[in-house]
Tab-separated table of C-alpha atoms in Angstrom:
chain	number	residue	atom	x	y	z
A	1	MET	CA	95.871	100.129	104.229
A	2	GLU	CA	99.550	100.351	102.296
A	3	VAL	CA	99.389	100.781	98.544
A	4	LEU	CA	102.473	101.350	96.063
A	5	PHE	CA	102.810	104.135	93.770
A	6	GLN	CA	105.436	103.598	91.045
A	7	GLY	CA	106.938	101.338	93.615
A	8	LYS	CA	106.980	103.016	97.116
A	9	PRO	CA	104.724	102.089	99.654
A	10	GLN	CA	101.588	104.792	100.818
A	11	LYS	CA	99.470	104.577	103.271
A	12	THR	CA	95.900	105.538	103.493
A	13	VAL	CA	94.148	107.035	106.304
A	14	GLY	CA	91.753	104.514	108.047
A	15	ASP	CA	90.554	101.306	107.198
A	16	LEU	CA	88.643	99.855	104.026
A	17	PRO	CA	85.449	98.786	104.856
A	18	ALA	CA	85.374	94.945	104.099
A	19	VAL	CA	82.756	93.176	101.869
A	20	GLY	CA	79.724	93.029	104.061
A	21	ASP	CA	79.900	96.177	105.634
A	22	ASN	CA	77.419	99.249	104.589
A	23	LEU	CA	78.926	101.532	102.549
A	24	PRO	CA	80.067	104.404	104.997
A	25	LYS	CA	78.415	107.945	105.140
A	26	PHE	CA	79.886	110.494	103.297
A	27	LYS	CA	79.436	113.668	100.856
A	28	VAL	CA	80.820	114.139	97.561
A	29	LYS	CA	79.526	116.547	94.577
A	30	ASN	CA	77.873	115.922	91.455
A	31	LYS	CA	78.802	118.252	88.261
A	32	ASP	CA	75.718	120.745	89.430
A	33	ASN	CA	77.526	121.585	92.542
A	34	GLN	CA	74.950	119.643	94.384
A	35	ILE	CA	75.637	117.622	97.120
A	36	VAL	CA	75.432	113.801	96.872
A	37	LYS	CA	75.139	111.864	100.320
A	38	THR	CA	76.022	108.188	100.638
A	39	ALA	CA	71.749	107.943	100.537
A	40	ASN	CA	71.714	109.169	97.452
A	41	ILE	CA	73.587	106.511	95.865
A	42	ILE	CA	71.848	103.507	97.199
A	43	GLY	CA	68.619	102.122	95.884
A	44	LYS	CA	70.057	100.272	92.954
A	45	PRO	CA	73.619	98.296	92.340
A	46	THR	CA	76.376	100.347	91.909
A	47	VAL	CA	79.910	100.113	90.721
A	48	ILE	CA	82.153	102.729	92.537
A	49	SER	CA	85.436	103.210	90.774
A	50	VAL	CA	87.616	105.326	92.777
A	51	VAL	CA	90.815	106.745	90.824
A	52	PRO	CA	93.210	109.240	92.010
A	53	ASP	CA	93.180	111.792	89.157
A	54	ILE	CA	90.710	111.869	86.258
A	55	ASP	CA	93.253	113.414	84.458
A	56	SER	CA	96.048	110.937	84.764
A	57	GLY	CA	96.478	108.232	81.677
A	58	ILE	CA	95.772	105.275	83.973
A	59	CYS	CA	92.417	106.923	85.724
A	60	SER	CA	91.224	108.016	82.023
A	61	ILE	CA	91.228	104.579	80.597
A	62	GLU	CA	89.865	103.145	83.708
A	63	THR	CA	86.776	105.759	83.378
A	64	LYS	CA	86.288	105.264	79.734
A	65	LYS	CA	86.562	101.463	80.073
A	66	PHE	CA	83.671	101.325	82.900
A	67	ASN	CA	81.669	104.087	80.530
A	68	GLN	CA	82.035	101.588	77.830
A	69	GLN	CA	80.570	98.907	80.111
A	70	ALA	CA	77.558	100.591	81.489
A	71	ASP	CA	75.626	100.013	78.372
A	72	LYS	CA	75.858	96.498	79.140
A	73	PHE	CA	74.610	96.521	82.408
A	74	LYS	CA	70.980	98.653	82.440
A	75	ASN	CA	70.569	97.533	86.046
A	76	VAL	CA	73.527	99.047	87.646
A	77	LYS	CA	74.858	102.438	88.204
A	78	PHE	CA	78.644	103.484	87.307
A	79	ILE	CA	80.211	106.312	89.477
A	80	THR	CA	83.898	107.361	89.280
A	81	ILE	CA	84.990	109.396	92.391
A	82	SER	CA	88.098	111.318	92.514
A	83	ASN	CA	89.626	114.499	94.190
A	84	ASN	CA	89.440	116.561	90.582
A	85	THR	CA	87.522	119.459	90.856
A	86	ILE	CA	83.741	119.447	89.377
A	87	GLU	CA	85.282	121.861	86.568
A	88	GLN	CA	87.883	119.380	86.142
A	89	GLN	CA	85.568	116.634	85.732
A	90	THR	CA	83.129	118.405	83.533
A	91	LYS	CA	86.268	118.913	80.919
A	92	TRP	CA	87.333	115.460	81.238
A	93	CYS	CA	83.818	114.011	80.114
A	94	ALA	CA	83.213	116.837	77.502
A	95	ALA	CA	86.517	115.884	75.695
A	96	LYS	CA	86.570	112.004	76.427
A	97	GLY	CA	82.544	111.729	75.610
A	98	VAL	CA	82.009	110.098	78.626
A	99	SER	CA	78.045	110.131	79.630
A	100	ASN	CA	77.007	106.898	80.358
A	101	LEU	CA	78.499	107.068	84.363
A	102	GLU	CA	78.643	109.973	86.525
A	103	LEU	CA	81.483	111.453	88.271
A	104	LEU	CA	81.623	112.732	91.543
A	105	SER	CA	84.000	115.052	93.176
A	106	ASP	CA	85.749	114.229	96.725
A	107	VAL	CA	87.600	117.578	96.678
A	108	GLU	CA	86.802	117.847	100.453
A	109	SER	CA	88.302	114.080	101.202
A	110	SER	CA	85.073	113.022	102.784
A	111	PHE	CA	84.551	110.176	100.724
A	112	GLY	CA	88.344	109.298	101.168
A	113	TYR	CA	88.526	109.536	105.114
A	114	GLU	CA	85.187	107.939	105.625
A	115	THR	CA	86.154	104.598	103.284
A	116	GLY	CA	89.899	105.057	104.275
A	117	THR	CA	90.837	105.626	100.442
A	118	TYR	CA	92.537	108.833	101.241
A	119	LEU	CA	96.274	108.978	100.617
A	120	GLU	CA	97.245	111.851	102.891
A	121	ASN	CA	100.842	111.968	101.528
A	122	MET	CA	99.979	112.176	98.312
A	123	GLY	CA	96.696	114.176	98.684
A	124	VAL	CA	94.715	111.460	96.364
A	125	LEU	CA	92.407	108.716	96.576
A	126	ALA	CA	93.910	105.083	96.094
A	127	ARG	CA	92.884	103.012	93.252
A	128	VAL	CA	89.673	100.999	94.562
A	129	ILE	CA	86.626	99.497	93.100
A	130	PHE	CA	83.422	98.533	95.229
A	131	VAL	CA	80.402	97.087	94.280
A	132	ILE	CA	77.526	98.050	96.406
A	133	ASP	CA	74.026	96.339	96.181
A	134	SER	CA	70.811	98.157	96.437
A	135	ASP	CA	70.929	98.419	99.874
A	136	GLY	CA	73.960	100.006	100.095
A	137	LYS	CA	76.073	96.868	101.192
A	138	ILE	CA	79.413	96.140	99.909
A	139	ILE	CA	79.285	92.873	97.755
A	140	TYR	CA	82.522	93.152	96.120
A	141	ARG	CA	86.056	95.114	96.592
A	142	GLN	CA	89.145	95.350	94.635
A	143	ILE	CA	92.060	96.918	96.035
A	144	VAL	CA	94.622	97.782	93.364
A	145	PRO	CA	98.002	97.443	94.922
A	146	GLU	CA	99.854	99.362	92.492
A	147	ILE	CA	97.875	103.100	92.251
A	148	ALA	CA	99.728	103.312	88.489
A	149	SER	CA	98.250	99.849	87.192
A	150	GLU	CA	94.606	99.134	85.697
A	151	PRO	CA	92.424	97.179	87.889
A	152	ASN	CA	91.183	93.789	87.116
A	153	TYR	CA	88.320	94.818	84.785
A	154	ASP	CA	87.444	91.294	84.278
A	155	GLU	CA	86.879	90.383	87.580
A	156	VAL	CA	84.618	93.010	88.023
A	157	LEU	CA	82.714	92.605	84.962
A	158	SER	CA	82.679	88.715	85.772
A	159	PHE	CA	81.035	89.794	89.020
A	160	LEU	CA	78.442	91.711	87.602
A	161	GLU	CA	77.540	89.095	85.377
A	162	LYS	CA	77.142	86.132	87.862
A	163	LEU	CA	74.945	88.627	89.461
A	164	ASN	CA	72.557	88.720	86.406
A	165	TYR	CA	72.819	92.633	86.652
A	166	TYR	CA	72.089	93.114	83.195
């Protein structure tokens, strides 16, 4: 897949899973440095917000916006995955008061390679949003064509509302 970063084309490694596919198997780490596998995420409808760098402006805005929406959707888990270290993510959450969603670290790029979201030339993840059902099937996918742009939040939230995921 190809996306843009400040207007310049960037290629991801591999292909992104499509709507209808199962979320691929991967390993990331949580704030306690514990391994979180795909199987640990499955079981509840989940929004997975994939961002390049939690410390950048757009990624920070995106994660804060989804954190604010998490209260409205009690039956949905909200996760943000970035290549940042656990320490960077923990510091960011503390500074921004983010506690309604979980940040997961893909510092080893397992998620990026398995989902085709890793931008090898940049060493970060592309900006993508997945929604999975409780069985781990991808039921929504939004690829943000320009990494330096915000996703279409309204589209994601409308999708959750249509499914009555309150």
